[in-house]
């Protein structure tokens, strides 16, 4: 098939979705005029297709391959590895029912069985909707959870969590029946309490308001960082010994100093908010409840590492977090807090938000390896570092003299009060259990999935991991519910 006949197989809607993401070729041809630097637009283009059309056709993959000068295998590899995408025609409305561990502990197995009886088997279209079992949706504190995505222009989304069969079917048939989502603070049982640093603004500010952020000490750290300059920021972070919350928990300063010293430019800063670990959702809560803090933290890290460009890699299943962080970035740009010559300082930094393709099905929940070592060209062939949201969000408190000895734990399963808890590093499971109100009445804790690893019997006096996603799913039996 030549390129012209392949292009006729491409629908107008598919072409429009892709062309919104990829700049038009100056030559007007579909197979040239783009350099390797456009390759990072593959995932955004796939999202645009999926959002608008609901699935990704062979013709669309082929068009993308030629527009981006990527091999068909590379394009197919990315498109086929993401749980949100479908390479087969399907209805525009897709009901994703979580089959992750927190949801299995709270009834999703029964929910799915009943859906099979009422809607038919999973992955089979019925009545304009298709339902499918999904990896963790990151709504674990409200388990069992379901998410409805309806393709179109614009895409529509609705959440049903905690989910019952009737509520889930009702929302799947008509998204307008979905109840409004609770605010981010509902996921922080101790919101507004004492001794919170990383979570101190959740529930205390309007996340869409830059004024609220400024009135609660926001951007004090950036002003301080601009006065200090790169070398002094690095010295402060090094002397603090601040550990990374991701990977192996190495000192943050180590990777910052290596990146800052790289002669090759540009340097890239990546914030990994693509929480693919089952039952981890703290990033979502931070991005929904305190998005300016993430923007400020990335800006300071960029100044310290000499990075002029950053990426925030966000989970595809987080439509509300996408909205809040997108609005925060826009407001920060408008006020000169992002972009060229930030606040007249001579420093420039801007960031792009990139959605991931959904948690990877079948991927074992476990701590990831070390972030990319910045001595190697790791992003677009250039030096880069990657940090989690939780690691970055500790930077402004560090520069303003607040304590940084805490970390976040995502308590789900049969905890009486599931949610995100900020506790001292080294906290034991027993302490988390006490703070979260113990177990649900009538259920006896017998095991836990901690950072994706099954622990049985429970050792209540052992410290929880200081790094990794901080997920703790409390279980009472091996059988799924
Ligand atoms: S939303 Fe179900 S396990 Fe996370």
CSV table of C-alpha atoms and ligand atoms in Angstrom, one decimal:
chain,number,residue,atom,x,y,z
A,1,UNK,CA,0.0,0.0,0.0
A,2,UNK,CA,1.5,3.4,-1.0
A,3,UNK,CA,1.3,6.4,1.3
A,4,UNK,CA,-1.6,8.0,-0.5
A,5,UNK,CA,-3.9,4.9,-0.1
A,6,UNK,CA,-2.8,4.6,3.5
A,7,UNK,CA,-3.7,8.2,4.1
A,8,UNK,CA,-7.2,7.6,2.6
A,9,UNK,CA,-7.8,5.0,5.3
A,10,UNK,CA,-7.1,7.6,7.9
A,11,UNK,CA,-10.4,9.3,9.0
A,12,UNK,CA,-10.7,13.1,9.1
A,13,UNK,CA,-11.2,12.8,12.9
A,14,UNK,CA,-8.0,10.8,13.3
A,15,UNK,CA,-6.0,13.2,11.2
A,16,UNK,CA,-7.3,16.2,13.0
A,17,UNK,CA,-6.5,14.7,16.4
A,18,UNK,CA,-2.9,14.0,15.4
A,19,UNK,CA,-2.4,17.3,13.6
A,20,UNK,CA,-3.4,19.3,16.7
A,21,UNK,CA,-0.3,17.8,18.5
A,22,UNK,CA,2.2,17.7,15.6
A,23,UNK,CA,3.1,20.9,13.9
A,24,UNK,CA,2.1,20.9,10.3
A,25,UNK,CA,4.9,20.0,7.9
A,26,UNK,CA,6.2,23.1,6.1
A,27,UNK,CA,6.3,21.2,2.9
A,28,UNK,CA,2.7,20.0,3.4
A,29,UNK,CA,3.8,16.4,3.0
A,30,UNK,CA,2.9,13.8,5.6
A,31,UNK,CA,6.2,12.0,5.4
A,32,UNK,CA,8.8,14.5,6.0
A,33,UNK,CA,9.9,17.8,7.5
A,34,UNK,CA,10.2,16.6,11.1
A,35,UNK,CA,13.3,16.1,13.0
A,36,UNK,CA,14.1,13.6,15.7
A,37,UNK,CA,13.2,16.2,18.3
A,38,UNK,CA,9.5,15.5,17.5
A,39,UNK,CA,9.8,11.9,18.7
A,40,UNK,CA,8.7,12.8,22.2
A,41,UNK,CA,5.3,13.8,20.7
A,42,UNK,CA,4.4,10.2,20.0
A,43,UNK,CA,2.7,9.6,23.4
A,44,UNK,CA,0.8,13.0,23.3
A,45,UNK,CA,-0.4,12.2,19.8
A,46,UNK,CA,-1.6,8.7,20.9
A,47,UNK,CA,-3.4,10.3,23.7
A,48,UNK,CA,-5.0,12.8,21.4
A,49,UNK,CA,-6.2,10.0,19.2
A,50,UNK,CA,-7.5,7.9,22.1
A,51,UNK,CA,-9.3,11.0,23.7
A,52,UNK,CA,-11.0,12.0,20.5
A,53,UNK,CA,-11.7,8.7,18.6
A,54,UNK,CA,-11.6,6.2,21.4
A,55,UNK,CA,-9.2,3.7,19.8
A,56,UNK,CA,-6.1,3.8,17.6
A,57,UNK,CA,-6.3,2.3,14.1
A,58,UNK,CA,-3.6,0.8,11.9
A,59,UNK,CA,-3.9,3.8,9.6
A,60,UNK,CA,-3.3,6.2,12.5
A,61,UNK,CA,-0.3,4.2,13.6
A,62,UNK,CA,1.1,4.3,10.1
A,63,UNK,CA,0.5,8.0,9.8
A,64,UNK,CA,2.2,8.7,13.1
A,65,UNK,CA,5.1,6.5,12.1
A,66,UNK,CA,5.7,8.6,8.9
A,67,UNK,CA,5.0,12.0,10.5
A,68,UNK,CA,7.5,11.3,13.3
A,69,UNK,CA,10.0,9.3,11.2
A,70,UNK,CA,9.7,6.5,13.7
A,71,UNK,CA,9.7,2.8,12.8
A,72,UNK,CA,6.3,1.1,12.8
A,73,UNK,CA,7.6,-1.2,15.5
A,74,UNK,CA,8.5,1.7,17.8
A,75,UNK,CA,5.0,3.3,17.3
A,76,UNK,CA,3.2,0.0,17.8
A,77,UNK,CA,5.4,-0.8,20.8
A,78,UNK,CA,4.3,2.3,22.7
A,79,UNK,CA,0.7,2.2,21.6
A,80,UNK,CA,0.3,-1.5,22.6
A,81,UNK,CA,1.9,-1.3,26.0
A,82,UNK,CA,-0.5,1.2,27.5
A,83,UNK,CA,-3.6,0.1,29.3
A,84,UNK,CA,-5.7,3.1,28.3
A,85,UNK,CA,-5.3,2.5,24.6
A,86,UNK,CA,-7.0,0.1,22.3
A,87,UNK,CA,-5.8,-1.0,18.9
A,88,UNK,CA,-9.2,-2.5,18.1
A,89,UNK,CA,-12.4,-0.6,17.4
A,90,UNK,CA,-14.5,-0.1,20.5
A,91,UNK,CA,-17.3,2.1,21.7
A,92,UNK,CA,-16.4,5.6,22.6
A,93,UNK,CA,-17.4,5.1,26.2
A,94,UNK,CA,-15.1,2.8,28.2
A,95,UNK,CA,-15.8,1.8,31.8
A,96,UNK,CA,-12.5,1.0,33.5
A,97,UNK,CA,-13.1,-1.1,36.7
A,98,UNK,CA,-10.1,-1.3,38.9
A,99,UNK,CA,-8.7,-4.8,39.7
A,100,UNK,CA,-5.8,-3.5,41.7
A,101,UNK,CA,-5.0,-4.7,45.2
A,102,UNK,CA,-6.8,-2.1,47.3
A,103,UNK,CA,-9.9,-2.6,45.2
A,104,UNK,CA,-9.7,-6.4,45.4
A,105,UNK,CA,-9.5,-6.1,49.1
A,106,UNK,CA,-12.7,-4.0,49.2
A,107,UNK,CA,-15.0,-5.8,46.7
A,108,UNK,CA,-13.9,-5.2,43.1
A,109,UNK,CA,-13.9,-9.0,42.4
A,110,UNK,CA,-17.6,-9.2,43.3
A,111,UNK,CA,-18.3,-6.0,41.5
A,112,UNK,CA,-16.7,-7.4,38.3
A,113,UNK,CA,-18.6,-10.7,38.6
A,114,UNK,CA,-21.9,-8.8,38.9
A,115,UNK,CA,-21.0,-6.6,36.0
A,116,UNK,CA,-20.4,-9.7,33.9
A,117,UNK,CA,-24.0,-10.8,34.6
A,118,UNK,CA,-25.5,-7.3,34.0
A,119,UNK,CA,-23.4,-6.0,31.1
A,120,UNK,CA,-21.9,-9.1,29.6
A,121,UNK,CA,-18.3,-10.2,29.6
A,122,UNK,CA,-15.5,-7.7,30.0
A,123,UNK,CA,-13.9,-6.4,26.8
A,124,UNK,CA,-17.1,-7.0,24.8
A,125,UNK,CA,-19.1,-4.0,23.6
A,126,UNK,CA,-22.7,-3.8,24.7
A,127,UNK,CA,-25.2,-1.0,24.4
A,128,UNK,CA,-22.6,1.7,23.4
A,129,UNK,CA,-20.3,0.9,26.2
A,130,UNK,CA,-17.5,-1.5,26.9
A,131,UNK,CA,-16.2,-2.4,30.3
A,132,UNK,CA,-12.8,-3.7,31.2
A,133,UNK,CA,-10.7,-4.6,34.2
A,134,UNK,CA,-8.1,-2.0,34.8
A,135,UNK,CA,-4.8,-1.8,36.7
A,136,UNK,CA,-4.9,0.5,39.7
A,137,UNK,CA,-6.6,3.8,38.9
A,138,UNK,CA,-5.0,5.7,41.6
A,139,UNK,CA,-8.3,6.2,43.4
A,140,UNK,CA,-7.4,3.7,46.0
A,141,UNK,CA,-8.6,5.5,49.1
A,142,UNK,CA,-12.1,5.3,47.6
A,143,UNK,CA,-11.9,1.7,46.6
A,144,UNK,CA,-13.4,-0.1,44.8
A,145,UNK,CA,-13.1,2.4,42.0
A,146,UNK,CA,-14.3,2.8,38.5
A,147,UNK,CA,-13.5,5.4,35.8
A,148,UNK,CA,-15.5,6.2,32.7
A,149,UNK,CA,-13.8,7.8,29.7
A,150,UNK,CA,-15.9,8.9,26.8
A,151,UNK,CA,-14.0,9.8,23.6
A,152,UNK,CA,-14.9,13.0,21.8
A,153,UNK,CA,-14.1,16.6,21.4
A,154,UNK,CA,-13.6,17.2,24.3
A,155,UNK,CA,-13.2,13.8,26.0
A,156,UNK,CA,-15.5,13.4,29.0
A,157,UNK,CA,-14.6,11.6,32.2
A,158,UNK,CA,-16.5,10.5,35.3
A,159,UNK,CA,-15.5,8.7,38.5
A,160,UNK,CA,-17.5,6.2,40.5
A,161,UNK,CA,-15.8,5.6,43.8
A,162,UNK,CA,-16.5,3.9,46.1
A,163,UNK,CA,-18.3,2.0,43.5
A,164,UNK,CA,-21.4,-0.1,43.7
A,165,UNK,CA,-22.8,-2.1,40.8
A,166,UNK,CA,-25.8,0.1,40.3
A,167,UNK,CA,-23.8,3.3,40.6
A,168,UNK,CA,-21.2,2.1,38.2
A,169,UNK,CA,-23.7,1.0,35.6
A,170,UNK,CA,-25.6,4.2,36.0
A,171,UNK,CA,-22.6,6.3,35.4
A,172,UNK,CA,-21.4,4.1,32.5
A,173,UNK,CA,-24.7,4.7,30.7
A,174,UNK,CA,-24.8,8.4,31.4
A,175,UNK,CA,-21.8,10.3,32.7
A,176,UNK,CA,-24.0,13.1,34.0
A,177,UNK,CA,-25.2,10.8,36.8
A,178,UNK,CA,-21.8,10.8,38.4
A,179,UNK,CA,-21.6,12.4,41.8
A,180,UNK,CA,-19.1,15.3,42.1
A,181,UNK,CA,-15.7,14.0,43.2
A,182,UNK,CA,-14.7,14.9,46.7
A,183,UNK,CA,-11.9,17.4,47.1
A,184,UNK,CA,-8.3,16.3,47.4
A,185,UNK,CA,-8.5,16.9,51.2
A,186,UNK,CA,-10.9,13.9,51.5
A,187,UNK,CA,-7.9,11.7,50.8
A,188,UNK,CA,-5.9,13.2,53.7
A,189,UNK,CA,-7.6,12.1,56.9
A,190,UNK,CA,-5.4,14.4,59.0
A,191,UNK,CA,-5.8,17.4,56.7
A,192,UNK,CA,-5.3,20.6,58.6
A,193,UNK,CA,-3.6,18.8,61.5
A,194,UNK,CA,-0.4,19.6,63.2
A,195,UNK,CA,3.1,18.4,62.1
A,196,UNK,CA,2.2,18.3,58.4
A,197,UNK,CA,4.8,19.8,56.1
A,198,UNK,CA,4.3,18.1,52.7
A,199,UNK,CA,0.5,18.0,53.1
A,200,UNK,CA,0.2,21.3,55.0
A,201,UNK,CA,-1.8,23.1,52.3
A,202,UNK,CA,-4.1,20.2,51.3
A,203,UNK,CA,-7.6,21.3,52.2
A,204,UNK,CA,-6.4,24.7,53.5
A,205,UNK,CA,-6.1,26.4,50.1
A,206,UNK,CA,-8.1,26.6,46.9
A,207,UNK,CA,-5.7,24.6,44.6
A,208,UNK,CA,-6.7,26.8,41.7
A,209,UNK,CA,-5.8,30.0,43.5
A,210,UNK,CA,-2.3,31.4,43.1
A,211,UNK,CA,-3.2,34.1,45.7
A,212,UNK,CA,-4.0,31.3,48.3
A,213,UNK,CA,-0.7,29.8,47.5
A,214,UNK,CA,1.2,33.0,48.0
A,215,UNK,CA,-0.7,33.8,51.2
A,216,UNK,CA,0.4,30.5,52.7
A,217,UNK,CA,4.1,31.0,52.1
A,218,UNK,CA,4.1,29.9,48.5
A,219,UNK,CA,7.1,31.1,46.4
A,220,UNK,CA,9.0,32.2,49.4
A,221,UNK,CA,11.4,29.4,48.7
A,222,UNK,CA,11.8,30.4,45.1
A,223,UNK,CA,12.6,34.0,46.0
A,224,UNK,CA,15.2,32.7,48.5
A,225,UNK,CA,16.6,30.3,45.9
A,226,UNK,CA,17.1,33.2,43.4
A,227,UNK,CA,19.0,35.2,46.0
A,228,UNK,CA,21.2,32.2,46.9
A,229,UNK,CA,22.1,31.1,43.4
A,230,UNK,CA,22.9,27.7,42.0
A,231,UNK,CA,26.0,26.9,44.1
A,232,UNK,CA,24.5,27.9,47.4
A,233,UNK,CA,21.3,25.9,46.7
A,234,UNK,CA,23.4,22.8,46.0
A,235,UNK,CA,25.4,23.4,49.2
A,236,UNK,CA,22.2,23.6,51.3
A,237,UNK,CA,20.7,20.5,49.8
A,238,UNK,CA,23.9,18.6,50.1
A,239,UNK,CA,24.4,19.6,53.8
A,240,UNK,CA,20.8,18.7,54.6
A,241,UNK,CA,21.4,15.1,53.4
A,242,UNK,CA,17.8,15.2,52.0
A,243,UNK,CA,17.1,11.7,50.6
A,244,UNK,CA,15.2,11.0,47.5
A,245,UNK,CA,11.9,9.3,48.2
A,246,UNK,CA,12.1,7.4,44.9
A,247,UNK,CA,14.4,4.6,43.8
A,248,UNK,CA,17.0,3.6,46.4
A,249,UNK,CA,16.6,6.8,48.5
A,250,UNK,CA,20.0,8.3,47.4
A,251,UNK,CA,20.8,11.8,48.5
A,252,UNK,CA,19.0,14.4,46.3
A,253,UNK,CA,22.2,16.5,46.1
A,254,UNK,CA,24.2,13.7,44.5
A,255,UNK,CA,22.1,13.6,41.3
A,256,UNK,CA,21.7,17.4,41.3
A,257,UNK,CA,25.4,18.0,41.4
A,258,UNK,CA,26.1,15.4,38.7
A,259,UNK,CA,23.6,17.0,36.4
A,260,UNK,CA,24.7,20.5,37.2
A,261,UNK,CA,28.3,19.6,36.2
A,262,UNK,CA,27.4,18.1,32.8
A,263,UNK,CA,29.0,20.2,30.0
A,264,UNK,CA,26.5,18.9,27.5
A,265,UNK,CA,23.3,20.9,27.3
A,266,UNK,CA,20.4,21.3,27.5
A,267,UNK,CA,19.8,19.6,30.9
A,268,UNK,CA,16.3,18.2,31.5
A,269,UNK,CA,14.4,17.9,34.8
A,270,UNK,CA,11.7,15.2,34.9
A,271,UNK,CA,9.0,15.0,37.6
A,272,UNK,CA,7.7,11.5,37.6
A,273,UNK,CA,4.0,11.6,38.5
A,274,UNK,CA,3.1,8.5,36.6
A,275,UNK,CA,2.2,6.5,39.7
A,276,UNK,CA,2.2,3.0,38.1
A,277,UNK,CA,2.7,1.2,41.4
A,278,UNK,CA,-0.5,-0.4,42.6
A,279,UNK,CA,-2.2,1.4,45.5
A,280,UNK,CA,0.1,4.5,45.2
A,281,UNK,CA,-1.8,7.8,44.9
A,282,UNK,CA,0.0,10.5,46.9
A,283,UNK,CA,1.2,12.2,43.7
A,284,UNK,CA,-2.4,12.6,42.6
A,285,UNK,CA,-3.4,14.1,45.9
A,286,UNK,CA,-0.6,16.6,45.9
A,287,UNK,CA,-1.2,17.6,42.3
A,288,UNK,CA,-4.9,18.0,42.9
A,289,UNK,CA,-4.6,19.7,46.3
A,290,UNK,CA,-1.3,21.8,46.1
A,291,UNK,CA,-0.3,22.0,42.4
A,292,UNK,CA,1.7,25.3,42.7
A,293,UNK,CA,4.0,23.6,45.2
A,294,UNK,CA,5.0,21.1,42.5
A,295,UNK,CA,5.6,23.9,40.0
A,296,UNK,CA,7.7,25.9,42.5
A,297,UNK,CA,9.7,22.9,43.6
A,298,UNK,CA,10.5,22.0,40.0
A,299,UNK,CA,11.6,25.6,39.3
A,300,UNK,CA,14.0,25.6,42.2
A,301,UNK,CA,15.4,22.2,41.2
A,302,UNK,CA,15.8,23.5,37.7
A,303,UNK,CA,17.8,26.5,38.9
A,304,UNK,CA,20.1,24.2,40.9
A,305,UNK,CA,20.7,21.8,38.1
A,306,UNK,CA,21.0,24.3,35.2
A,307,UNK,CA,17.9,22.9,33.5
A,308,UNK,CA,15.9,25.2,31.3
A,309,UNK,CA,13.2,22.7,30.4
A,310,UNK,CA,11.3,20.2,32.4
A,311,UNK,CA,8.6,17.5,31.9
A,312,UNK,CA,6.0,16.5,34.4
A,313,UNK,CA,5.0,12.9,33.5
A,314,UNK,CA,1.5,12.4,34.7
A,315,UNK,CA,-0.6,9.3,34.9
A,316,UNK,CA,-3.1,9.1,32.1
A,317,UNK,CA,-5.9,8.1,34.6
A,318,UNK,CA,-5.6,11.4,36.4
A,319,UNK,CA,-7.9,13.8,34.5
A,320,UNK,CA,-8.5,16.1,37.5
A,321,UNK,CA,-4.8,16.3,38.4
A,322,UNK,CA,-4.1,17.1,34.8
A,323,UNK,CA,-6.5,19.9,35.0
A,324,UNK,CA,-5.2,21.4,38.2
A,325,UNK,CA,-1.5,21.2,37.3
A,326,UNK,CA,-2.2,22.6,33.8
A,327,UNK,CA,-4.0,25.6,35.3
A,328,UNK,CA,-1.2,26.1,37.8
A,329,UNK,CA,1.4,26.1,35.1
A,330,UNK,CA,-0.6,28.6,33.0
A,331,UNK,CA,-1.0,31.0,36.0
A,332,UNK,CA,2.7,30.7,37.0
A,333,UNK,CA,3.7,31.5,33.4
A,334,UNK,CA,1.4,34.5,33.3
A,335,UNK,CA,2.9,35.9,36.5
A,336,UNK,CA,6.5,35.4,35.3
A,337,UNK,CA,7.1,32.5,37.7
A,338,UNK,CA,7.8,30.2,34.8
A,339,UNK,CA,9.3,30.9,31.4
A,340,UNK,CA,12.1,33.3,30.3
A,341,UNK,CA,13.9,35.4,32.9
A,342,UNK,CA,11.9,34.3,35.9
A,343,UNK,CA,11.0,37.3,38.0
A,344,UNK,CA,13.8,39.2,36.2
A,345,UNK,CA,16.4,36.9,37.7
A,346,UNK,CA,18.1,35.9,34.4
A,347,UNK,CA,17.0,32.3,35.1
A,348,UNK,CA,14.7,30.6,32.6
A,349,UNK,CA,12.7,27.5,33.0
A,350,UNK,CA,9.5,26.1,31.6
A,351,UNK,CA,7.8,22.8,31.8
A,352,UNK,CA,5.5,20.6,29.8
A,353,UNK,CA,3.0,18.2,31.1
A,354,UNK,CA,3.0,14.8,29.5
A,355,UNK,CA,0.4,12.2,30.2
A,356,UNK,CA,1.5,8.6,30.6
A,357,UNK,CA,-0.4,5.8,28.9
A,358,UNK,CA,-1.9,4.3,32.0
A,359,UNK,CA,-0.4,1.7,34.4
A,360,UNK,CA,1.2,-1.1,32.5
A,361,UNK,CA,-0.9,-4.2,32.8
A,362,UNK,CA,0.8,-7.1,34.4
A,363,UNK,CA,3.6,-5.1,35.7
A,364,UNK,CA,4.6,-6.2,39.1
A,365,UNK,CA,4.2,-3.6,41.9
A,366,UNK,CA,7.7,-3.1,43.3
A,367,UNK,CA,10.1,-0.3,44.0
A,368,UNK,CA,11.7,1.0,40.8
A,369,UNK,CA,15.4,1.1,40.3
A,370,UNK,CA,17.5,4.2,40.6
A,371,UNK,CA,16.4,7.1,38.5
A,372,UNK,CA,18.5,7.6,35.4
A,373,UNK,CA,22.1,8.4,36.2
A,374,UNK,CA,22.6,11.8,34.8
A,375,UNK,CA,26.1,11.3,33.5
A,376,UNK,CA,24.4,9.4,30.7
A,377,UNK,CA,22.3,11.1,28.0
A,378,UNK,CA,18.9,9.8,29.0
A,379,UNK,CA,16.2,12.1,27.7
A,380,UNK,CA,16.2,13.2,24.1
A,381,UNK,CA,19.8,12.3,24.1
A,382,UNK,CA,20.7,14.8,26.8
A,383,UNK,CA,21.6,14.7,30.5
A,384,UNK,CA,18.5,14.5,32.8
A,385,UNK,CA,17.4,13.6,36.2
A,386,UNK,CA,14.0,12.2,37.3
A,387,UNK,CA,12.4,12.7,40.7
A,388,UNK,CA,9.1,11.8,42.2
A,389,UNK,CA,6.6,14.5,43.2
A,390,UNK,CA,7.2,13.6,46.8
A,391,UNK,CA,10.9,14.1,46.5
A,392,UNK,CA,10.6,17.5,44.8
A,393,UNK,CA,7.9,18.8,47.0
A,394,UNK,CA,10.3,18.6,50.0
A,395,UNK,CA,12.5,21.2,48.4
A,396,UNK,CA,10.6,24.4,49.3
A,397,UNK,CA,10.2,23.4,52.9
A,398,UNK,CA,13.9,22.7,53.1
A,399,UNK,CA,14.8,26.2,51.8
A,400,UNK,CA,12.4,27.9,54.2
A,401,UNK,CA,13.6,26.0,57.3
A,402,UNK,CA,10.7,23.6,57.8
A,403,UNK,CA,11.4,20.1,58.9
A,404,UNK,CA,11.9,17.5,56.1
A,405,UNK,CA,12.1,14.3,58.1
A,406,UNK,CA,8.6,13.1,57.0
A,407,UNK,CA,7.3,11.0,54.1
A,408,UNK,CA,4.0,10.0,52.7
A,409,UNK,CA,2.3,6.7,53.1
A,410,UNK,CA,-0.8,5.6,51.1
A,411,UNK,CA,-2.9,3.5,53.5
A,412,UNK,CA,-5.5,1.4,51.8
A,413,UNK,CA,-7.3,-2.0,51.9
A,414,UNK,CA,-8.9,-2.6,55.3
A,415,UNK,CA,-7.6,0.5,57.2
A,416,UNK,CA,-10.5,2.1,58.9
A,417,UNK,CA,-9.5,5.6,57.6
A,418,UNK,CA,-7.7,5.0,54.2
A,419,UNK,CA,-5.8,7.9,52.7
A,420,UNK,CA,-2.4,9.6,52.5
A,421,UNK,CA,-0.6,10.0,55.8
A,422,UNK,CA,2.5,12.1,56.5
A,423,UNK,CA,4.6,10.5,59.2
A,424,UNK,CA,8.3,10.6,60.2
A,425,UNK,CA,10.6,8.5,58.1
A,426,UNK,CA,11.1,5.2,59.9
A,427,UNK,CA,7.5,5.0,61.0
A,428,UNK,CA,6.4,1.4,61.8
A,429,UNK,CA,3.4,-0.4,60.3
A,430,UNK,CA,1.9,-0.5,63.8
A,431,UNK,CA,2.1,3.3,64.1
A,432,UNK,CA,0.5,3.8,60.7
A,433,UNK,CA,-2.2,1.3,61.7
A,434,UNK,CA,-2.9,3.3,64.9
A,435,UNK,CA,-3.0,6.7,63.1
A,436,UNK,CA,-5.3,5.3,60.5
A,437,UNK,CA,-7.8,4.2,63.0
A,438,UNK,CA,-7.0,0.5,63.0
A,439,UNK,CA,-8.8,-2.0,60.7
A,440,UNK,CA,-12.3,-1.9,59.6
A,441,UNK,CA,-14.6,-3.5,62.2
A,442,UNK,CA,-14.9,-7.2,61.9
A,443,UNK,CA,-11.8,-7.7,59.8
A,444,UNK,CA,-8.5,-8.8,61.3
A,445,UNK,CA,-5.3,-7.7,59.6
A,446,UNK,CA,-3.1,-10.7,58.6
A,447,UNK,CA,-0.9,-9.4,55.8
A,448,UNK,CA,0.1,-6.3,53.9
A,449,UNK,CA,1.3,-5.3,50.5
A,450,UNK,CA,4.1,-2.8,51.2
A,451,UNK,CA,5.5,-1.1,48.2
A,452,UNK,CA,3.9,-4.0,46.2
A,453,UNK,CA,5.7,-6.8,48.2
A,454,UNK,CA,3.5,-9.1,50.3
A,455,UNK,CA,4.4,-9.2,54.0
A,456,UNK,CA,3.0,-12.0,56.1
A,457,UNK,CA,2.8,-12.3,59.0
A,458,UNK,CA,2.6,-8.7,59.9
A,459,UNK,CA,5.6,-7.2,61.7
A,460,UNK,CA,4.0,-4.2,63.3
A,461,UNK,CA,7.3,-3.0,64.8
A,462,UNK,CA,9.3,-2.9,61.6
A,463,UNK,CA,9.9,0.5,59.9
A,464,UNK,CA,8.1,1.1,56.7
A,465,UNK,CA,10.4,1.7,53.6
A,466,UNK,CA,11.9,5.2,53.6
A,467,UNK,CA,11.8,5.2,49.7
A,468,UNK,CA,9.6,3.9,47.0
A,469,UNK,CA,5.9,4.6,46.5
A,470,UNK,CA,4.9,4.3,50.2
A,471,UNK,CA,1.9,2.1,49.4
A,472,UNK,CA,0.6,0.0,52.2
A,473,UNK,CA,-2.4,-2.3,51.4
A,474,UNK,CA,-3.7,-3.9,54.6
A,475,UNK,CA,-5.3,-7.3,54.0
A,476,UNK,CA,-7.2,-9.8,56.2
A,477,UNK,CA,-7.2,-12.8,54.0
A,478,UNK,CA,-5.7,-14.1,50.7
A,479,UNK,CA,-9.1,-14.4,49.0
A,480,UNK,CA,-10.1,-11.4,46.9
A,481,UNK,CA,-13.4,-9.8,47.6
B,1,LIG,S1,-7.7,2.4,42.5
B,1,LIG,FE1,-8.0,0.2,42.8
B,1,LIG,S2,-6.1,-0.4,43.7
B,1,LIG,FE2,-5.8,1.7,43.3
